[in-house]
Amino acid sequence: MLSTETLKPSEVKIGIFGLGFVGLPLALSYAIRGCQVIGVDVDQNLVNELNRGVTHHLEKYHDTPIQEVLAEQLHNGRFRATTDAREAMSQCRYFIMTVGIPVVEGNHDFSHIESCSRAISSGLKKGDLVLVRSTLVPGMTRGFIMPILEETGLKAGEDFYLAYSSERIAEGKAFDEFENMPSLVSGINETSAEEARRLMSIVTKELHLATSIEVVESSKVMENISRDVNIAMVNEFARFCEALDIDVFEVIRLANTHKRVKLLTPGPGVGGYCIPNALHYLTPKADELGVPLKLLRTARKINNDIPVFVASLVTKNLPVPASEAKVAVLGIAMKDYSSDDRLSPALEVIRLMQMSGIKVSAFDPAVPSNYDFKVESLEEAVRDAHAVVVLAKQDGIGYNNFRLFRQLMSKAGTPVIVDTKNLYNRSEVEKHGFILKAI
Ligand SMILES: NC(=O)c1ccc[n+]([C@@H]2O[C@H](COP(=O)([O-])OP(=O)(O)OC[C@H]3O[C@@H](n4cnc5c(N)ncnc54)[C@H](O)[C@@H]3O)[C@@H](O)[C@H]2O)c1
């Protein structure tokens, strides 16, 4: 019989597998509400850092930085991290999977999902709930994860519960969106869905029950692809407006006064774990089913090629030959106000500029990754540069410090600012003696 009772957080023990951009704030969201959470990750350095209270994430719970939330939950003992899956499996009843499927040049790496499923399987007990929140190729919960879990001899839906809920958070808004973004959930059977609903209700206010796991898996991938397609569209509009010499951002702002139009914003490309990978999560199943996905593949290619356009916009506007030029890049994160540079289009723009002989110095105080082109200050970035290229917005970068730019940048020819973020006002930039090129 279905139980509609709510769970008492203080009685809930959860093992969360994967402590990345999704897993860590999700684990803390449960801990804040009184649950006991053991976070499991295979990355020993990450686990050590988290147990010391260190994270590079930029999330905030209301106004409290994630670092303070983490410190408090470690201190009160409601959260700790481990690499030992058996510890979590023996102590908890609820398990949430948040590990990903990396895609490198179109090739999927399913090994994280497989090893995580095996780790859960090795300690699965009667009555446990496994809730998958990773973004998957539709069909994988039932066709890939469930068989591994059932190698225990336990049957999904009878001996243990198996459910799927897509993760819809945006990095930087995770705590708020775990709570306030409506979430979809489904189970291998009705009781699994209900178990998942009760667990999710501790954090999430609005849940929509779907008739099958495949509906939720597909919806997630399609939500992300829809953004990919819409971004490709506005980037085509940007190319058109540039050729016509009109401001694409003005066009978009005015077009959006139409009540049924909602154009997105063009930029230097599409990055991060979610949107660039989304099509690749649909194609294996679409190929199997013989569905061509022509528009979606074209949109992906358009977005993939934007860095080529940005790099050539820089190269052709430099006051000196590329082989003698230095370019200052401001912002390398995959999106504004993020520390995440996975699949960041900025990295591709930098690679392409370097290939044409340009020396690049990039400044981004929020991104912790190390690169040989990365510098620690705006001064270092712009010193002797012939161009400034803005690829992501971050706090702590003096984008409008024209005086510093003029003082430190090369005096060979007129310096250029390439703006992919609609940051600058043309007349102001020109008043300070720069050429402005905006996408
Ligand atoms: N980042 C986002 O904004 C976002 C939003 C919605 C959905 N998603 C989806 O959520 C999932 C996680 O994304 P993420 O950005 O948190 O990824 P991430 O790379 O930041 O985190 C994944 C973590 O899983 C760990 N891991 C790998 N194999 C493991 C295993 N066998 N056991 C335990 N831990 C293991 C990794 O070490 C890593 O720390 C992906 O499916 C992604 O598509 C991400």
Coordinates of C-alpha atoms and ligand atoms in Angstrom, one line a residue:
M1 CA 0.0 0.0 0.0
L2 CA 1.2 3.5 -0.8
S3 CA 2.3 5.6 2.1
T4 CA 1.6 9.3 1.8
E5 CA 3.3 10.2 5.1
T6 CA 6.1 12.7 5.0
L7 CA 9.5 11.7 6.2
K8 CA 10.9 13.1 9.4
P9 CA 14.3 14.5 8.3
S10 CA 16.0 13.6 11.6
E11 CA 15.3 10.0 10.9
V12 CA 16.5 10.0 7.3
K13 CA 20.1 8.8 6.4
I14 CA 21.1 9.4 2.8
G15 CA 24.2 8.3 0.9
I16 CA 24.8 10.7 -2.0
F17 CA 27.1 9.4 -4.7
G18 CA 29.1 12.1 -6.5
L19 CA 30.0 15.3 -4.8
G20 CA 30.4 17.7 -7.7
F21 CA 28.4 20.7 -8.8
V22 CA 25.1 18.8 -8.1
G23 CA 26.0 16.3 -5.4
L24 CA 27.6 18.7 -2.9
P25 CA 24.9 21.3 -2.7
L26 CA 22.2 18.6 -2.8
A27 CA 23.9 16.8 0.1
L28 CA 24.1 20.0 2.1
S29 CA 20.4 20.8 1.2
Y30 CA 19.4 17.6 3.0
A31 CA 21.8 18.2 5.9
I32 CA 20.5 21.7 6.5
R33 CA 17.0 20.3 6.9
G34 CA 18.2 17.8 9.5
C35 CA 19.0 14.6 7.6
Q36 CA 22.2 12.6 8.1
V37 CA 24.2 12.7 4.9
I38 CA 27.2 10.7 3.9
G39 CA 28.7 11.9 0.6
V40 CA 30.6 9.4 -1.5
D41 CA 33.1 10.3 -4.1
V42 CA 35.9 8.4 -5.8
D43 CA 38.1 11.5 -5.8
Q44 CA 40.2 11.3 -2.6
N45 CA 41.5 14.9 -2.9
L46 CA 38.0 16.2 -3.2
V47 CA 36.9 14.2 -0.2
N48 CA 39.8 15.4 1.8
E49 CA 39.1 19.0 0.8
L50 CA 35.4 18.8 1.7
N51 CA 36.1 17.2 5.0
R52 CA 38.4 20.2 5.7
G53 CA 35.6 22.6 4.7
V54 CA 37.1 23.6 1.4
T55 CA 35.1 24.0 -1.8
H56 CA 35.6 26.2 -4.9
H57 CA 31.9 26.3 -5.6
L58 CA 30.2 29.7 -5.7
E59 CA 26.8 28.7 -4.4
K60 CA 24.9 30.5 -1.7
Y61 CA 22.2 29.3 0.6
H62 CA 20.1 32.5 0.9
D63 CA 23.1 34.9 1.7
T64 CA 25.4 32.3 3.2
P65 CA 28.3 31.1 1.1
I66 CA 28.5 27.3 0.6
Q67 CA 31.8 27.3 2.4
E68 CA 30.0 28.4 5.6
V69 CA 27.2 26.0 5.1
L70 CA 29.7 23.2 4.6
A71 CA 31.6 24.2 7.7
E72 CA 28.5 24.2 9.8
Q73 CA 27.2 20.8 8.6
L74 CA 30.6 19.2 9.1
H75 CA 30.7 20.7 12.6
N76 CA 27.2 19.5 13.6
G77 CA 28.0 16.1 12.1
R78 CA 25.2 16.0 9.6
F79 CA 27.5 15.8 6.6
R80 CA 30.8 14.1 5.9
A81 CA 32.5 12.9 2.8
T82 CA 34.1 9.5 2.2
T83 CA 35.5 7.4 -0.6
D84 CA 34.2 4.3 1.1
A85 CA 30.9 3.4 -0.5
R86 CA 30.4 0.4 1.9
E87 CA 30.2 2.8 4.8
A88 CA 27.4 4.7 3.2
M89 CA 25.7 1.5 2.1
S90 CA 25.7 0.0 5.5
Q91 CA 24.5 3.1 7.4
C92 CA 21.9 4.5 5.0
R93 CA 18.6 3.5 3.5
Y94 CA 18.3 6.2 0.8
F95 CA 20.8 6.6 -2.0
I96 CA 21.0 9.3 -4.6
M97 CA 23.2 9.0 -7.6
T98 CA 24.6 12.3 -9.1
V99 CA 27.6 11.0 -11.1
G100 CA 27.8 12.0 -14.8
I101 CA 28.4 10.7 -18.3
P102 CA 31.3 12.7 -19.7
V103 CA 31.4 13.0 -23.5
V104 CA 34.7 13.6 -25.3
E105 CA 34.4 14.4 -29.0
G106 CA 31.1 12.6 -29.2
N107 CA 32.3 9.5 -27.3
H108 CA 30.4 8.7 -24.1
D109 CA 32.2 7.5 -20.9
F110 CA 29.6 5.4 -19.1
S111 CA 32.2 4.1 -16.6
H112 CA 31.2 6.5 -13.8
I113 CA 27.6 5.5 -13.9
E114 CA 28.6 1.8 -14.1
S115 CA 31.1 2.0 -11.2
C116 CA 28.6 3.9 -9.1
S117 CA 25.8 1.4 -9.8
R118 CA 28.2 -1.4 -8.9
A119 CA 29.2 0.4 -5.7
I120 CA 25.6 0.8 -4.7
S121 CA 24.8 -2.8 -5.8
S122 CA 27.6 -4.2 -3.6
G123 CA 25.8 -3.1 -0.5
L124 CA 22.1 -2.9 -1.5
K125 CA 19.7 -4.1 1.1
K126 CA 16.0 -4.9 1.2
G127 CA 13.9 -1.8 1.5
D128 CA 16.5 0.6 0.2
L129 CA 15.6 3.4 -2.3
V130 CA 18.0 4.2 -5.2
L131 CA 17.1 7.6 -6.7
V132 CA 19.0 8.4 -9.9
R133 CA 19.5 12.2 -10.6
S134 CA 22.2 12.0 -13.2
T135 CA 21.4 13.0 -16.8
L136 CA 21.2 9.8 -18.8
V137 CA 20.6 8.5 -22.3
P138 CA 16.8 7.8 -22.1
G139 CA 16.3 4.2 -21.2
M140 CA 19.4 3.8 -19.1
T141 CA 17.9 3.7 -15.6
R142 CA 15.8 0.6 -16.7
G143 CA 18.3 -0.8 -19.2
F144 CA 21.7 -0.1 -17.7
I145 CA 21.5 0.7 -14.0
M146 CA 18.6 -1.6 -12.9
P147 CA 20.3 -4.8 -14.2
I148 CA 23.5 -4.0 -12.3
L149 CA 21.4 -3.4 -9.1
E150 CA 19.5 -6.6 -9.6
E151 CA 22.8 -8.6 -9.8
T152 CA 22.3 -8.7 -6.0
G153 CA 19.4 -11.0 -6.5
L154 CA 17.1 -8.3 -5.2
K155 CA 14.3 -7.3 -7.5
A156 CA 13.6 -3.6 -8.3
G157 CA 10.2 -2.4 -7.2
E158 CA 9.8 -5.4 -4.9
D159 CA 12.9 -5.8 -2.7
F160 CA 14.3 -2.3 -3.3
Y161 CA 12.9 0.9 -4.8
L162 CA 14.3 2.4 -7.9
A163 CA 13.3 5.9 -9.2
Y164 CA 14.5 8.7 -11.5
S165 CA 14.3 12.4 -11.1
S166 CA 16.0 14.8 -13.5
E167 CA 18.3 17.4 -12.1
R168 CA 17.3 20.9 -13.3
I169 CA 19.5 23.2 -11.2
A170 CA 21.8 25.9 -12.7
E171 CA 25.2 26.3 -11.1
G172 CA 25.2 29.3 -8.8
K173 CA 21.5 28.9 -8.0
A174 CA 21.6 25.3 -6.7
F175 CA 20.3 25.7 -3.2
D176 CA 17.4 27.9 -4.3
E177 CA 16.6 25.6 -7.3
F178 CA 16.7 22.4 -5.4
E179 CA 14.0 23.9 -3.3
N180 CA 12.0 26.0 -5.7
M181 CA 12.4 24.6 -9.2
P182 CA 9.5 22.2 -9.9
S183 CA 11.0 18.7 -10.3
L184 CA 9.9 15.6 -12.3
V185 CA 10.0 12.1 -10.8
S186 CA 9.0 8.6 -11.7
G187 CA 9.7 5.1 -10.5
I188 CA 10.1 1.6 -11.8
N189 CA 6.7 1.1 -10.2
E190 CA 4.2 3.2 -8.2
T191 CA 5.7 2.5 -4.8
S192 CA 9.2 3.4 -6.0
A193 CA 7.9 6.7 -7.3
E194 CA 6.1 7.3 -4.0
E195 CA 9.3 6.6 -2.0
A196 CA 11.2 9.0 -4.1
R197 CA 8.5 11.6 -3.8
R198 CA 8.7 11.4 0.0
L199 CA 12.5 11.7 0.0
M200 CA 12.5 14.6 -2.5
S201 CA 9.8 16.4 -0.6
I202 CA 12.2 17.1 2.2
V203 CA 14.0 19.6 -0.1
T204 CA 11.8 20.3 -3.1
K205 CA 8.4 22.1 -2.9
E206 CA 6.8 21.1 -6.2
L207 CA 7.0 17.6 -7.7
H208 CA 5.4 16.3 -10.8
L209 CA 4.8 12.6 -11.1
A210 CA 5.4 11.1 -14.6
T211 CA 4.0 7.9 -16.0
S212 CA 7.4 6.4 -16.7
I213 CA 11.1 6.9 -16.0
E214 CA 11.7 7.3 -19.7
V215 CA 9.4 10.3 -19.8
V216 CA 11.5 12.1 -17.2
E217 CA 14.9 11.0 -18.7
S218 CA 13.8 12.2 -22.1
S219 CA 12.3 15.5 -20.8
K220 CA 15.6 16.4 -19.1
V221 CA 17.6 15.9 -22.3
M222 CA 15.1 17.7 -24.4
E223 CA 14.9 20.7 -22.0
N224 CA 18.7 21.1 -22.4
I225 CA 18.6 20.6 -26.2
S226 CA 15.9 23.2 -26.5
R227 CA 18.3 25.8 -25.0
D228 CA 21.0 24.6 -27.3
V229 CA 18.7 25.1 -30.4
N230 CA 17.5 28.5 -29.2
I231 CA 21.1 29.7 -28.5
A232 CA 22.1 28.6 -32.0
M233 CA 19.2 30.6 -33.4
V234 CA 20.2 33.8 -31.7
N235 CA 23.8 33.3 -32.7
E236 CA 22.6 33.1 -36.3
F237 CA 20.7 36.4 -35.7
A238 CA 23.9 37.9 -34.3
R239 CA 25.8 37.1 -37.5
F240 CA 23.1 38.7 -39.5
C241 CA 22.9 41.8 -37.4
E242 CA 26.7 42.1 -37.5
A243 CA 26.6 42.0 -41.3
L244 CA 23.8 44.5 -41.4
D245 CA 25.7 46.7 -38.8
I246 CA 22.9 46.8 -36.3
D247 CA 22.9 45.9 -32.6
V248 CA 21.7 42.4 -32.1
F249 CA 21.1 43.1 -28.4
E250 CA 18.8 45.9 -29.3
V251 CA 17.0 43.7 -31.8
I252 CA 16.5 41.0 -29.1
R253 CA 15.4 43.4 -26.5
L254 CA 12.7 44.9 -28.8
A255 CA 11.7 41.5 -30.3
N256 CA 11.1 40.3 -26.7
T257 CA 8.4 42.9 -26.1
H258 CA 6.3 40.6 -28.2
K259 CA 4.3 38.6 -25.7
R260 CA 4.9 35.2 -27.4
V261 CA 8.6 35.7 -28.2
K262 CA 11.5 35.0 -25.8
L263 CA 14.8 35.1 -27.6
L264 CA 17.9 34.2 -25.6
T265 CA 21.2 36.0 -25.7
P266 CA 24.1 35.3 -28.1
G267 CA 27.5 34.9 -26.6
P268 CA 30.9 33.3 -27.2
G269 CA 29.5 29.8 -27.4
V270 CA 27.9 27.2 -25.2
G271 CA 29.7 25.5 -22.4
G272 CA 29.4 23.5 -19.2
Y273 CA 28.5 19.9 -18.6
C274 CA 24.8 20.1 -19.5
I275 CA 23.9 21.9 -22.8
P276 CA 26.8 20.8 -25.0
N277 CA 26.4 17.2 -23.9
A278 CA 22.6 17.1 -24.2
L279 CA 22.4 16.2 -27.9
H280 CA 24.9 13.4 -27.3
Y281 CA 22.6 11.9 -24.6
L282 CA 19.8 11.7 -27.2
T283 CA 21.7 10.5 -30.2
P284 CA 22.5 6.9 -29.1
K285 CA 18.8 6.2 -28.5
A286 CA 17.7 8.2 -31.6
D287 CA 20.2 6.2 -33.8
E288 CA 18.8 3.0 -32.4
L289 CA 15.3 4.1 -33.2
G290 CA 16.2 5.5 -36.6
V291 CA 15.3 9.2 -35.8
P292 CA 17.6 11.6 -37.6
L293 CA 17.4 14.8 -35.4
K294 CA 18.6 17.0 -38.3
L295 CA 17.7 20.4 -36.8
L296 CA 19.2 19.4 -33.4
R297 CA 22.5 18.2 -34.9
T298 CA 22.8 21.5 -37.0
A299 CA 22.2 23.6 -33.9
R300 CA 24.9 21.8 -32.0
K301 CA 27.3 22.3 -34.9
I302 CA 26.5 26.0 -35.0
N303 CA 27.1 26.4 -31.3
N304 CA 30.3 24.4 -31.5
D305 CA 31.6 26.7 -34.2
I306 CA 31.0 30.0 -32.4
P307 CA 34.5 30.1 -30.9
V308 CA 35.9 30.0 -34.4
F309 CA 33.9 33.1 -35.3
V310 CA 35.0 34.9 -32.1
A311 CA 38.7 34.0 -32.5
S312 CA 38.6 35.2 -36.1
L313 CA 36.9 38.4 -35.1
V314 CA 39.8 39.1 -32.7
T315 CA 42.5 38.1 -35.2
K316 CA 41.2 40.2 -38.1
N317 CA 40.9 43.4 -35.9
L318 CA 44.3 43.2 -34.3
P319 CA 46.5 46.3 -35.0
V320 CA 49.5 44.0 -35.5
P321 CA 50.0 40.6 -37.2
A322 CA 48.8 37.7 -35.0
S323 CA 52.3 36.3 -34.6
E324 CA 53.3 39.6 -32.9
A325 CA 50.1 40.1 -30.9
K326 CA 49.2 39.7 -27.3
V327 CA 45.5 39.4 -26.3
A328 CA 44.1 39.8 -22.8
V329 CA 41.1 37.4 -22.1
L330 CA 38.8 38.5 -19.3
G331 CA 36.6 35.6 -18.0
I332 CA 37.2 31.9 -18.9
A333 CA 34.3 30.3 -17.0
M334 CA 31.7 28.4 -19.1
K335 CA 29.1 31.0 -18.1
D336 CA 28.9 34.2 -16.2
Y337 CA 29.6 34.3 -12.4
S338 CA 30.7 30.6 -12.4
S339 CA 33.8 28.8 -11.3
D340 CA 33.1 26.0 -13.7
D341 CA 35.2 25.9 -16.9
R342 CA 34.2 22.5 -18.2
L343 CA 33.7 22.6 -22.0
S344 CA 34.0 26.4 -21.7
P345 CA 33.9 28.1 -25.1
A346 CA 36.5 30.5 -23.8
L347 CA 39.1 27.7 -23.6
E348 CA 38.4 27.0 -27.3
V349 CA 38.6 30.6 -28.3
I350 CA 42.0 30.8 -26.5
R351 CA 43.2 27.6 -28.2
L352 CA 42.3 28.9 -31.6
M353 CA 44.0 32.3 -31.0
Q354 CA 47.1 30.5 -29.7
M355 CA 47.1 28.4 -32.9
S356 CA 47.2 31.5 -35.0
G357 CA 50.3 32.7 -33.1
I358 CA 48.7 35.1 -30.6
K359 CA 50.1 35.2 -27.1
V360 CA 47.2 35.0 -24.6
S361 CA 47.0 36.1 -21.0
A362 CA 43.7 35.2 -19.3
F363 CA 42.3 36.5 -16.0
D364 CA 39.4 34.9 -14.2
P365 CA 39.5 35.1 -10.4
A366 CA 36.7 32.6 -9.9
V367 CA 38.0 29.6 -11.9
P368 CA 40.5 27.5 -9.9
S369 CA 41.9 25.5 -12.8
N370 CA 45.6 26.0 -13.7
Y371 CA 46.6 26.9 -17.3
D372 CA 49.9 28.3 -18.6
F373 CA 48.0 31.2 -20.1
K374 CA 46.3 32.1 -16.8
V375 CA 47.5 35.1 -14.9
E376 CA 46.6 36.4 -11.4
S377 CA 45.6 40.0 -12.1
L378 CA 44.0 42.4 -14.5
E379 CA 47.3 44.3 -14.8
E380 CA 49.2 41.2 -15.9
A381 CA 46.5 40.3 -18.4
V382 CA 46.4 43.7 -20.1
R383 CA 50.1 44.6 -20.0
D384 CA 51.4 45.0 -23.6
A385 CA 48.1 43.5 -25.0
H386 CA 46.8 44.7 -28.3
A387 CA 43.3 43.5 -27.6
V388 CA 41.0 42.8 -24.7
V389 CA 38.4 40.0 -25.2
V390 CA 35.6 39.6 -22.8
L391 CA 34.4 36.0 -22.7
A392 CA 32.6 35.7 -19.3
K393 CA 31.4 38.1 -16.6
Q394 CA 32.9 37.7 -13.1
D395 CA 32.9 39.7 -10.0
G396 CA 36.3 41.3 -9.3
I397 CA 37.3 41.9 -13.0
G398 CA 37.7 45.6 -13.8
Y399 CA 36.0 45.5 -17.2
N400 CA 35.6 49.3 -17.3
N401 CA 39.1 50.2 -16.1
F402 CA 39.8 52.0 -19.4
R403 CA 42.5 54.1 -17.8
L404 CA 44.4 51.1 -16.7
F405 CA 43.9 49.5 -20.1
R406 CA 45.3 52.6 -21.9
Q407 CA 48.2 52.9 -19.5
L408 CA 49.4 49.2 -19.7
M409 CA 48.3 48.1 -23.2
S410 CA 50.6 48.2 -26.2
K411 CA 50.9 51.5 -27.9
A412 CA 51.3 49.9 -31.4
G413 CA 48.1 50.9 -33.2
T414 CA 44.6 51.4 -31.9
P415 CA 43.7 48.8 -29.2
V416 CA 40.6 46.8 -29.7
I417 CA 38.0 45.5 -27.3
V418 CA 36.0 42.4 -28.4
D419 CA 32.8 42.2 -26.3
T420 CA 30.8 38.9 -26.4
K421 CA 28.8 39.9 -23.3
N422 CA 27.1 43.1 -24.2
L423 CA 29.1 44.9 -21.5
Y424 CA 30.1 48.0 -23.2
N425 CA 28.6 51.2 -24.5
R426 CA 30.1 51.9 -28.0
S427 CA 30.5 55.7 -27.6
E428 CA 32.1 55.4 -24.2
V429 CA 34.6 52.8 -25.4
E430 CA 35.5 54.9 -28.5
K431 CA 35.8 58.0 -26.3
H432 CA 38.6 56.2 -24.4
G433 CA 40.4 55.5 -27.7
F434 CA 39.4 51.9 -28.3
I435 CA 37.8 50.1 -31.3
L436 CA 34.8 48.1 -30.1
K437 CA 33.9 44.9 -31.8
A438 CA 30.8 43.2 -30.4
I439 CA 29.2 40.0 -31.4
Ligands
LIG1 N1 26.4 20.9 -13.2 C1 25.1 21.2 -13.4 O1 24.7 22.4 -13.3 C2 24.1 20.1 -13.7 C3 22.7 20.5 -13.8 C4 21.8 19.6 -14.0 C5 22.2 18.2 -14.2 N2 23.5 17.9 -14.1 C6 23.8 16.5 -14.2 O2 24.1 16.0 -12.9 C7 25.2 15.0 -13.0 C8 26.4 15.5 -12.2 O3 26.9 16.7 -12.7 P1 28.0 17.5 -12.0 O4 28.1 18.8 -12.7 O5 27.7 17.5 -10.5 O6 29.3 16.7 -12.3 P2 30.7 16.7 -11.5 O7 31.7 16.2 -12.4 O8 30.9 18.1 -10.9 O9 30.5 15.7 -10.3 C9 30.4 14.3 -10.5 C10 31.2 13.7 -9.3 O10 31.0 12.3 -9.4 C11 32.2 11.7 -8.9 N3 32.2 10.3 -9.3 C12 32.6 9.7 -10.5 N4 32.4 8.4 -10.4 C13 32.0 8.1 -9.2 C14 31.6 6.9 -8.5 N5 31.6 5.7 -9.1 N6 31.2 7.0 -7.2 C15 31.1 8.2 -6.6 N7 31.4 9.4 -7.2 C16 31.8 9.3 -8.5 C17 33.3 12.6 -9.5 O11 34.6 12.4 -8.9 C18 32.7 14.0 -9.4 O12 33.2 14.6 -8.2 C19 25.5 14.9 -14.5 O13 24.7 13.8 -15.0 C20 25.0 16.2 -15.1 O14 24.7 16.0 -16.4 C21 24.4 18.8 -13.8

